[in-house]
CSV table of C-alpha atoms and ligand atoms in Angstrom, one decimal:
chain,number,residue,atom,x,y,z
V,1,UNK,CA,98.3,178.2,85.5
V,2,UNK,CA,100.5,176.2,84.9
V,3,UNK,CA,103.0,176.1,81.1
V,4,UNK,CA,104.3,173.1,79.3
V,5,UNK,CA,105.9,174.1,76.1
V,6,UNK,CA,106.7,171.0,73.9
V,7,UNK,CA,109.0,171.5,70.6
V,8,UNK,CA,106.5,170.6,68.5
V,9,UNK,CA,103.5,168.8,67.4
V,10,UNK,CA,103.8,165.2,68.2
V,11,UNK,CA,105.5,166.5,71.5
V,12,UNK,CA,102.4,168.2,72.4
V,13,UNK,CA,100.2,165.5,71.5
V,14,UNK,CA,102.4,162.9,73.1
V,15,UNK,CA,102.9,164.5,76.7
V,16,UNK,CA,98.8,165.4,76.5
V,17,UNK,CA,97.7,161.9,76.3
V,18,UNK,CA,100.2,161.0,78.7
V,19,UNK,CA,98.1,163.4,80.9
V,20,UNK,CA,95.3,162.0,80.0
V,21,UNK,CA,96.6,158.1,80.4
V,22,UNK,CA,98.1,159.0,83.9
V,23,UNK,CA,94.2,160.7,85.1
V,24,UNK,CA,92.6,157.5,84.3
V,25,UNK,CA,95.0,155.2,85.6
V,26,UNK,CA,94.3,156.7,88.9
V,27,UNK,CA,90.8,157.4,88.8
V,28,UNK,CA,89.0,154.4,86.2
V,29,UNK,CA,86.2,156.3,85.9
V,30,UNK,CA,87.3,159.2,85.0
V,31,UNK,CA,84.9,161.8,83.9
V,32,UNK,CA,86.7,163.3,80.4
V,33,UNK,CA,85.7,165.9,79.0
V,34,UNK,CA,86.8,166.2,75.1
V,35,UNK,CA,87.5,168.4,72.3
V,36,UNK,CA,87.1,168.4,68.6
V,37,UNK,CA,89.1,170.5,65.4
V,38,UNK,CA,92.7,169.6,64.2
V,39,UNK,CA,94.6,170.1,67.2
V,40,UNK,CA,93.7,167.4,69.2
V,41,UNK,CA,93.6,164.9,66.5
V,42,UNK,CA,97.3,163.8,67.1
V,43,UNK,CA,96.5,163.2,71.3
V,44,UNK,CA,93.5,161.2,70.4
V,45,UNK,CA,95.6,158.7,67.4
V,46,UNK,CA,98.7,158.9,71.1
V,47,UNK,CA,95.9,157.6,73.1
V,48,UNK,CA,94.8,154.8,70.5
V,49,UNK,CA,98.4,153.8,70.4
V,50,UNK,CA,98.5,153.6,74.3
V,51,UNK,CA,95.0,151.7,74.2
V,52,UNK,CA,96.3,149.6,71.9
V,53,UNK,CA,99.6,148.6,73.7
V,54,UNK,CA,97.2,148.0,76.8
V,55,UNK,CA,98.7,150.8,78.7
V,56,UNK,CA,95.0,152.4,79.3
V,57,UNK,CA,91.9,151.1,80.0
V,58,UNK,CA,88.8,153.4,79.1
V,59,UNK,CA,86.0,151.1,80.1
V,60,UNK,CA,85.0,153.0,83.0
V,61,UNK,CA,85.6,156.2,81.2
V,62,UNK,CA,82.7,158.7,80.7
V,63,UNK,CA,83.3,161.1,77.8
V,64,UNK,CA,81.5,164.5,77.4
V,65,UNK,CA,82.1,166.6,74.6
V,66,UNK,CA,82.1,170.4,74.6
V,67,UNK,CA,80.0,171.2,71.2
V,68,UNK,CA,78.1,170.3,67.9
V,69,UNK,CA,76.8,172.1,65.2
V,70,UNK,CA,73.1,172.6,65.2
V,71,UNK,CA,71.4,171.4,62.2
V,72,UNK,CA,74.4,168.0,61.9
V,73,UNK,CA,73.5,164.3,62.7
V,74,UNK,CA,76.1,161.9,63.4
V,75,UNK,CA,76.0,160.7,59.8
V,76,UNK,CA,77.4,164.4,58.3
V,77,UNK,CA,81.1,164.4,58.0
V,78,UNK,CA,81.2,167.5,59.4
V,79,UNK,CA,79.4,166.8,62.7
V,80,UNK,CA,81.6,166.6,66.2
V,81,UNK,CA,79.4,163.2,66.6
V,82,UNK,CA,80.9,161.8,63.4
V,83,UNK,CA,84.4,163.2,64.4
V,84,UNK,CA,84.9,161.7,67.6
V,85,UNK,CA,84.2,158.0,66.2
V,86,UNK,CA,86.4,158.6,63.4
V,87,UNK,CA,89.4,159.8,65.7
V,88,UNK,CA,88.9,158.6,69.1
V,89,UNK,CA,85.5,156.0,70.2
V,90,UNK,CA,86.1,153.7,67.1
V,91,UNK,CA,90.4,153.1,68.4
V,92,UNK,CA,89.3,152.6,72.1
V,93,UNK,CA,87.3,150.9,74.5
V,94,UNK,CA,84.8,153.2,75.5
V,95,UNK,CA,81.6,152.0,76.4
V,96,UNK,CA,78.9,153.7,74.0
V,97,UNK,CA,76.5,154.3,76.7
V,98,UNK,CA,78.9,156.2,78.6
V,99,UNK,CA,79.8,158.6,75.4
V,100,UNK,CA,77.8,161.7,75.8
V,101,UNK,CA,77.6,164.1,72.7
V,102,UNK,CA,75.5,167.0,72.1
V,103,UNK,CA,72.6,166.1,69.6
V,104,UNK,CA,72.8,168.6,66.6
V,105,UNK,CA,69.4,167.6,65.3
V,106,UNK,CA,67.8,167.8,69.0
V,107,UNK,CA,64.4,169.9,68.2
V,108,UNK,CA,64.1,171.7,71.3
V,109,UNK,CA,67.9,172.9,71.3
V,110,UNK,CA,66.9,174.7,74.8
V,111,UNK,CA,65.7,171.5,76.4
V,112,UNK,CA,69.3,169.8,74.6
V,113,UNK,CA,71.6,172.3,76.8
V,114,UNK,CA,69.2,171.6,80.1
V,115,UNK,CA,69.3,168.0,79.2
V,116,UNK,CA,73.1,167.8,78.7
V,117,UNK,CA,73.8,170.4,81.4
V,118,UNK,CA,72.1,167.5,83.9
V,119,UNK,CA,73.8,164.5,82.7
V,120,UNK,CA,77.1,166.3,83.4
V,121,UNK,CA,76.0,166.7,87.0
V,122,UNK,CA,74.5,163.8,87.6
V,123,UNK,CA,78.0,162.0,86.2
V,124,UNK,CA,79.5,164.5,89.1
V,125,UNK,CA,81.2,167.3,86.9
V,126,UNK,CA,84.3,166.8,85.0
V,127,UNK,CA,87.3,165.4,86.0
V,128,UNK,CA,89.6,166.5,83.4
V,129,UNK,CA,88.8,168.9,80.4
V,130,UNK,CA,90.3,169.0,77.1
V,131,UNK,CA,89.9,172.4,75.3
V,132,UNK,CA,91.3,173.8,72.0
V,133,UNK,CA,91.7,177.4,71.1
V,134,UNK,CA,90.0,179.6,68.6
V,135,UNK,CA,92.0,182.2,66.8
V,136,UNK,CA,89.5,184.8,68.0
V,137,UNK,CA,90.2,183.1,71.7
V,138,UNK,CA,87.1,181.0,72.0
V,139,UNK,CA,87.0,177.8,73.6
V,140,UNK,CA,84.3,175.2,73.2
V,141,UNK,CA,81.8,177.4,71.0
V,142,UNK,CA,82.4,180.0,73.6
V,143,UNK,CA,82.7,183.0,71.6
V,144,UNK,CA,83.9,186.2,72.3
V,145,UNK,CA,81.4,188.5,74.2
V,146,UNK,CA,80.6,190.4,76.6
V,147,UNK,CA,79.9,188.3,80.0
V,148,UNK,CA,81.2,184.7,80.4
V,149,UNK,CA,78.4,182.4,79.8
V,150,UNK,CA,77.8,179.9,82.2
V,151,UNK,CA,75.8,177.0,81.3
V,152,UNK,CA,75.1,175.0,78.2
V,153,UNK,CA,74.0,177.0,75.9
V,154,UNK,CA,73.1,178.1,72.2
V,155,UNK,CA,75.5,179.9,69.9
V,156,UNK,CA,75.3,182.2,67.4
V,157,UNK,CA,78.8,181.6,65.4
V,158,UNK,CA,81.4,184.3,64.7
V,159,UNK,CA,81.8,184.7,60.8
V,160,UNK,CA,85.8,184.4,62.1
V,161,UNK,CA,84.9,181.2,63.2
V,162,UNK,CA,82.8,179.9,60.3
V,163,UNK,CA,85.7,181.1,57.8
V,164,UNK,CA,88.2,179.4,59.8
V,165,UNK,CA,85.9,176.2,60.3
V,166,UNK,CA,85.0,175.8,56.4
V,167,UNK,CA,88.3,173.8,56.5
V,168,UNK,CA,86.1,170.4,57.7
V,169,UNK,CA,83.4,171.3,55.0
V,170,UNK,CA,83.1,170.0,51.6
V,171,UNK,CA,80.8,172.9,50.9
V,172,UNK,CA,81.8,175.7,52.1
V,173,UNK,CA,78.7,177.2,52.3
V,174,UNK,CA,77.3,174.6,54.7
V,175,UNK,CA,79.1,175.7,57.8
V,176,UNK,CA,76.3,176.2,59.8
V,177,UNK,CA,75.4,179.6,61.7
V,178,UNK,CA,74.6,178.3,65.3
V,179,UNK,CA,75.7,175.6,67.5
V,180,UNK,CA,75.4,174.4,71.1
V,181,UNK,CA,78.6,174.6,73.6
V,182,UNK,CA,79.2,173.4,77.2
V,183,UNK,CA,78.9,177.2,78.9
V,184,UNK,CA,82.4,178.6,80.3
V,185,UNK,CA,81.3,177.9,83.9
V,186,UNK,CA,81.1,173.9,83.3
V,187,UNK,CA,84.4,174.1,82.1
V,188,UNK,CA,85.8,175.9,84.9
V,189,UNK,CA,84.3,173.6,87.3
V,190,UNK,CA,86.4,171.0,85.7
V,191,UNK,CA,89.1,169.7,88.5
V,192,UNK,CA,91.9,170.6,85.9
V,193,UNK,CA,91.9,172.0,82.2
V,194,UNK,CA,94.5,171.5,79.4
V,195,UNK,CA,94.4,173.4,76.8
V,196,UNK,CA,96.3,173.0,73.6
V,197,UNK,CA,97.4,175.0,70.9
V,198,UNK,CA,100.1,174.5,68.3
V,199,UNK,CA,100.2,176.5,65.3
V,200,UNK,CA,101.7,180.1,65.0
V,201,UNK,CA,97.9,181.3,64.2
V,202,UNK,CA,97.0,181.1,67.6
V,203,UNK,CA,100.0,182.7,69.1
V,204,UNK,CA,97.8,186.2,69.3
V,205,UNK,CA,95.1,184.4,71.2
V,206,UNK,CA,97.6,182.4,73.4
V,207,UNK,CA,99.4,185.6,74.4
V,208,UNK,CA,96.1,187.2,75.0
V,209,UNK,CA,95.2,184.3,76.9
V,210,UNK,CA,97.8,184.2,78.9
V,211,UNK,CA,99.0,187.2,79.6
V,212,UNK,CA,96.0,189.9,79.2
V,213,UNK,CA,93.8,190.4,81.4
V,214,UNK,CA,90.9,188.1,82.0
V,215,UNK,CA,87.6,189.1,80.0
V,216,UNK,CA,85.2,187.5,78.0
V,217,UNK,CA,86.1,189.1,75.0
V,218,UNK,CA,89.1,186.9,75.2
V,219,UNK,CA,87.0,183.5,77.0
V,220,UNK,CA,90.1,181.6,77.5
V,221,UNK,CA,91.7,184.1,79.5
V,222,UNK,CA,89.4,182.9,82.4
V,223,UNK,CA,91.9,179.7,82.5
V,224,UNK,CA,94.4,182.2,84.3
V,225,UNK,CA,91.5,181.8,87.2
V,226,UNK,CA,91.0,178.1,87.0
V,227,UNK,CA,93.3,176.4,90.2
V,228,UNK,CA,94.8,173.6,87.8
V,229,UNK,CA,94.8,175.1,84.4
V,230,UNK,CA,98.1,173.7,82.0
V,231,UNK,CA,98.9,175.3,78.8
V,232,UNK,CA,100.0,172.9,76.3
V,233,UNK,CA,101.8,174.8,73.8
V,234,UNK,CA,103.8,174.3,70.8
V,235,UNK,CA,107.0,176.7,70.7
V,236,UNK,CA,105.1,178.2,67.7
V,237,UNK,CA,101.7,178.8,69.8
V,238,UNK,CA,104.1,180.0,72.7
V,239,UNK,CA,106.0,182.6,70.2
V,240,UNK,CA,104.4,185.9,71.6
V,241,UNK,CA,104.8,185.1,75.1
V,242,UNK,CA,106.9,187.9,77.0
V,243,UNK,CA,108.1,185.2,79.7
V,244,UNK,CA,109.6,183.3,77.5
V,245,UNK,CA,111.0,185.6,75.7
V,246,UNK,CA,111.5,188.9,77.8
V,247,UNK,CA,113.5,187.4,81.1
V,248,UNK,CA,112.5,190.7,82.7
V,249,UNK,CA,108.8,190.7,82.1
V,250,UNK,CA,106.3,190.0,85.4
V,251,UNK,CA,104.8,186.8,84.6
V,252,UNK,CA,105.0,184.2,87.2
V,253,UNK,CA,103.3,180.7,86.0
V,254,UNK,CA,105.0,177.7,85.7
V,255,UNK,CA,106.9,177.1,83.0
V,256,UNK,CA,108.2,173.7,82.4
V,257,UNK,CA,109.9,172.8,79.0
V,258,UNK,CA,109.2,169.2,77.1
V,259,UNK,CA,111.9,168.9,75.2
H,1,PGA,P1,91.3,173.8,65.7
H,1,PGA,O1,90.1,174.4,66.5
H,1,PGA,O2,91.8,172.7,66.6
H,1,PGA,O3,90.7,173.2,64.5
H,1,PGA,O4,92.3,174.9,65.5
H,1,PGA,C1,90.2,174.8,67.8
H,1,PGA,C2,89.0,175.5,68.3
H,1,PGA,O5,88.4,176.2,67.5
H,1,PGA,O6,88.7,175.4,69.5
């Protein structure tokens, strides 16, 4: 596992989508596998900047997401589909038929995760995977339990997750109760991971993360196993981890400073 701490927000955003610019530069075809909330909103405007400045070219790119809401179409606000137009597809040049998103509305949800579960291996797996970080730990709609789920698969949300979700709903008591997520064992087939977190909220799941032992009660924890796994961390996110902090303390990954 490898540890980049940046000072701050645009620092983390910044030296992600240089990660992400530098993967496709040497592999066009990249296979990306992307994230939605507020943390990787600032990477996605770095890479329309870069797009924009013709530094990147995405039209060989293939895009999977990791989630969606069941019950939301594209055309609900709230839905990842909407989302990822609004702050990534509609400021690059992706090629639509090589977006793939989960369908919210699908009415065999089952046959969605089987269907989306095959188009990820016929594309060849992931290349590079973007993940976010719950505050209970989760990461896709992985949520804390009690083995690792595999494969794509149907959720039943955490009320922690709702609550903290609400934020993207104009009614509150919308937030839906289920939603499908790419299962932990697609993620960890990726060829490398970065994860991002930068508020102080997550530092408890970070430092569990990190530093506790891997379990699925804590699913990002399963990183520490992953062969090319980077931590992207604000200094705020990074705040409660004993490396940094505690010179004596065990830990041995990587820590590199972006300063
Ligand atoms: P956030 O969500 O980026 O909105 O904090 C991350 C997540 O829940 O995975």
């Amino acid at each position: 596992m490898e540890l980049i701490i940046a000072k701050d927000y645009r620092e983390m955003s910044h030296q992600a989508a240089t990660q992400v610019a530098a993967n496709i530069i040497v592999k066009p075809e990249l296979v990306l596998g992307l994230a939605t909330g507020s943390t990787p909103v600032g990477t996605y405007e770095e890479l329309i900047k870069m797009r924009k400045k013709g530094m990147v070219d995405f039209s060989k790119v293939t895009t999977f997401n990791l989630d969606e809401y069941i019950g939301l179409g594209p055309k609900d606000e709230a839905s990842y589909h909407h989302f990822m137009f609004h702050n990534l597809f509609s400021g690059i040049n992706v090629k639509r038929e090589n977006i793939n998103l989960l369908n919210g509305l699908a009415k065999d949800p089952e046959a969605e995760c089987r269907r989306y579960e095959k188009a990820i291996r016929k594309a060849g797996g992931i290349d590079l995977q973007i993940v976010g970080i719950g505050q209970n730990g989760h990461i896709g709609f992985n949520e804390p339990c009690d083995v690792f789920p595999t494969v794509t698969h149907i959720v039943d949300l955490s009320e922690e997750t709702r609550r903290v979700n609400a934020k993207f709903f104009k009614d509150k008591k919308k937030v839906p109760t289920q939603a499908i997520s790419v299962g932990i064992g697609t993620i960890m087939k990726a060829k490398e991971i970065i994860l991002l977190a930068n508020t102080k909220e997550k530092a408890e799941a970070i430092t569990e993360a990190i530093e506790g032992p891997v379990r699925p009660q804590v699913p990002a924890s399963v990183l520490q196993l992953h062969p090319k796994s980077v931590m992207m961390l604000t200094e705020q996110a990074a705040k409660g981890l004993k490396r940094i902090f505690d010179k004596s303390s065990k830990f041995s990954y990587i820590e590199k400073k972006v300063l």
